[in-house]
C-alpha positions as a LaTeX table, in Angstrom:
\begin{tabular}{lrrr}
\hline
Residue & $x$ (\AA) & $y$ (\AA) & $z$ (\AA) \\
\hline
Met1 & $-10.69$ & $-16.23$ & 20.78 \\
Ser2 & $-7.28$ & $-15.07$ & 19.79 \\
His3 & $-4.42$ & $-16.33$ & 17.78 \\
Lys4 & $-0.85$ & $-15.53$ & 18.63 \\
Leu5 & 0.49 & $-15.41$ & 14.44 \\
Cys6 & 4.18 & $-15.80$ & 16.92 \\
Asp7 & 6.42 & $-16.20$ & 19.09 \\
Ile8 & 10.20 & $-13.97$ & 19.03 \\
Asn9 & 12.60 & $-15.52$ & 21.00 \\
Leu10 & 15.05 & $-12.72$ & 20.86 \\
Lys11 & 17.66 & $-15.01$ & 23.50 \\
Glu12 & 17.88 & $-17.53$ & 20.49 \\
Arg13 & 17.72 & $-14.41$ & 17.34 \\
His14 & 14.66 & $-15.89$ & 16.09 \\
Ile15 & 10.79 & $-15.98$ & 15.18 \\
Ile16 & 8.95 & $-19.62$ & 15.65 \\
Met17 & 5.45 & $-19.00$ & 13.43 \\
Ser18 & 2.29 & $-20.78$ & 14.06 \\
Thr19 & 1.49 & $-22.92$ & 11.48 \\
Thr20 & $-1.91$ & $-24.92$ & 10.21 \\
Lys21 & $-2.30$ & $-28.76$ & 8.63 \\
Ile22 & $-3.38$ & $-28.75$ & 5.62 \\
His23 & $-4.37$ & $-31.94$ & 3.17 \\
Ile24 & $-3.37$ & $-31.23$ & $-0.79$ \\
Thr25 & $-4.01$ & $-33.47$ & $-3.88$ \\
Cys26 & $-1.07$ & $-32.83$ & $-5.81$ \\
Asp27 & $-0.44$ & $-35.17$ & $-9.39$ \\
Pro28 & 2.56 & $-37.83$ & $-8.70$ \\
Glu29 & 4.61 & $-36.42$ & $-10.75$ \\
Leu30 & 4.43 & $-33.13$ & $-9.54$ \\
Leu31 & 4.84 & $-34.65$ & $-6.07$ \\
Lys32 & 7.98 & $-36.93$ & $-7.52$ \\
Arg33 & 9.09 & $-33.50$ & $-8.67$ \\
Leu34 & 8.43 & $-31.29$ & $-5.64$ \\
Asn35 & 10.15 & $-34.26$ & $-3.31$ \\
Lys36 & 12.72 & $-33.92$ & $-5.38$ \\
Leu37 & 13.53 & $-30.64$ & $-5.12$ \\
Ser38 & 12.71 & $-29.98$ & $-1.78$ \\
Gly39 & 13.12 & $-33.27$ & $-0.27$ \\
Lys40 & 10.63 & $-34.79$ & 1.27 \\
Arg41 & 11.62 & $-34.22$ & 4.68 \\
Ser42 & 11.56 & $-30.21$ & 3.24 \\
Arg43 & 8.03 & $-30.59$ & 1.34 \\
Ser44 & 6.29 & $-27.88$ & 3.69 \\
Lys45 & 9.07 & $-25.23$ & 3.78 \\
Phe46 & 8.73 & $-25.56$ & $-0.16$ \\
Ile47 & 5.20 & $-25.48$ & $-0.78$ \\
Thr48 & 4.72 & $-22.41$ & 2.42 \\
Glu49 & 7.78 & $-19.58$ & $-0.13$ \\
Ala50 & 5.90 & $-20.67$ & $-3.36$ \\
Ile51 & 2.70 & $-19.68$ & $-2.37$ \\
Arg52 & 3.94 & $-16.51$ & $-0.27$ \\
Glu53 & 5.79 & $-16.54$ & $-3.39$ \\
Lys54 & 2.08 & $-16.89$ & $-6.17$ \\
Ile55 & 0.70 & $-14.09$ & $-3.38$ \\
Ser56 & 3.72 & $-11.89$ & $-4.03$ \\
Arg57 & 2.82 & $-11.48$ & $-7.74$ \\
Glu58 & $-1.41$ & $-11.35$ & $-7.43$ \\
Asp59 & $-0.74$ & $-8.54$ & $-5.05$ \\
Leu60 & 1.39 & $-7.20$ & $-7.28$ \\
Lys61 & $-0.54$ & $-7.58$ & $-10.22$ \\
Ser62 & $-3.30$ & $-7.04$ & $-8.38$ \\
Ile63 & $-2.03$ & $-2.38$ & $-7.96$ \\
Val64 & $-0.32$ & $-2.70$ & $-11.08$ \\
Ser65 & $-4.05$ & $-3.17$ & $-12.72$ \\
Glu66 & $-5.28$ & $-0.97$ & $-9.86$ \\
Cys67 & $-2.68$ & 2.20 & $-11.47$ \\
Ala68 & $-3.35$ & 1.35 & $-15.19$ \\
Gly69 & $-3.55$ & 4.50 & $-16.70$ \\
Ala70 & $-2.29$ & 6.71 & $-13.52$ \\
Trp71 & 0.87 & 8.06 & $-15.26$ \\
Lys72 & $-0.45$ & 9.52 & $-18.92$ \\
Ile73 & 2.13 & 10.58 & $-21.53$ \\
Asp74 & 0.18 & 14.68 & $-21.53$ \\
Asn75 & 1.08 & 15.17 & $-18.62$ \\
His76 & 5.16 & 14.48 & $-19.36$ \\
Lys77 & 5.43 & 16.41 & $-22.52$ \\
Asn78 & 9.26 & 15.96 & $-21.63$ \\
Leu79 & 9.03 & 12.39 & $-22.13$ \\
Lys80 & 8.15 & 11.48 & $-25.41$ \\
Thr81 & 10.98 & 10.49 & $-26.93$ \\
Ile82 & 14.49 & 8.15 & $-25.72$ \\
Lys83 & 16.53 & 11.00 & $-25.94$ \\
Ser84 & 14.38 & 13.55 & $-24.05$ \\
Val85 & 14.39 & 10.32 & $-21.06$ \\
Ile86 & 18.11 & 9.54 & $-21.20$ \\
Glu87 & 18.42 & 13.67 & $-20.84$ \\
Glu88 & 16.50 & 13.19 & $-18.25$ \\
Ile89 & 17.90 & 10.62 & $-16.20$ \\
Asn90 & 20.72 & 12.36 & $-16.62$ \\
Asn91 & 19.71 & 15.48 & $-15.19$ \\
Leu92 & 18.36 & 13.55 & $-12.14$ \\
Arg93 & 21.65 & 12.24 & $-11.69$ \\
Lys94 & 23.11 & 15.18 & $-11.66$ \\
Asp95 & 21.21 & 16.76 & $-8.96$ \\
Ser96 & 21.26 & 13.93 & $-6.83$ \\
Asp97 & 25.13 & 13.66 & $-7.21$ \\
Thr98 & 24.75 & 18.00 & $-6.08$ \\
Arg99 & 22.66 & 17.06 & $-3.47$ \\
Ile100 & 24.68 & 14.65 & $-2.30$ \\
Lys101 & 28.27 & 16.59 & $-2.31$ \\
Glu102 & 26.31 & 19.69 & $-0.42$ \\
Leu103 & 25.18 & 17.25 & 2.27 \\
Phe104 & 28.82 & 15.32 & 2.99 \\
Asn105 & 29.93 & 18.92 & 2.14 \\
Glu106 & 32.49 & 18.05 & $-0.85$ \\
\hline
\end{tabular}
């Protein structure tokens, strides 16, 4: 059985995402705040966006954890001090400016 994730309507220029109803329980005070922020008619949209943001943060945390330790100072001896980091950044900017001038014949 296949499920269609979204229907793209190019004529009206919008995407209709398929949705699934869920039942959640919520602290009454939290619900009051939700209703105040989103309005009762926009709760689903608000909650969906909050879920997307939370999942995005969790994904980023996971990526950062996986990459932890990949960068080692011993491999970048030219970046041991703030002054050397600033120098390196300035050099990269100069290289970039030079490359842009070359590309655009300035």
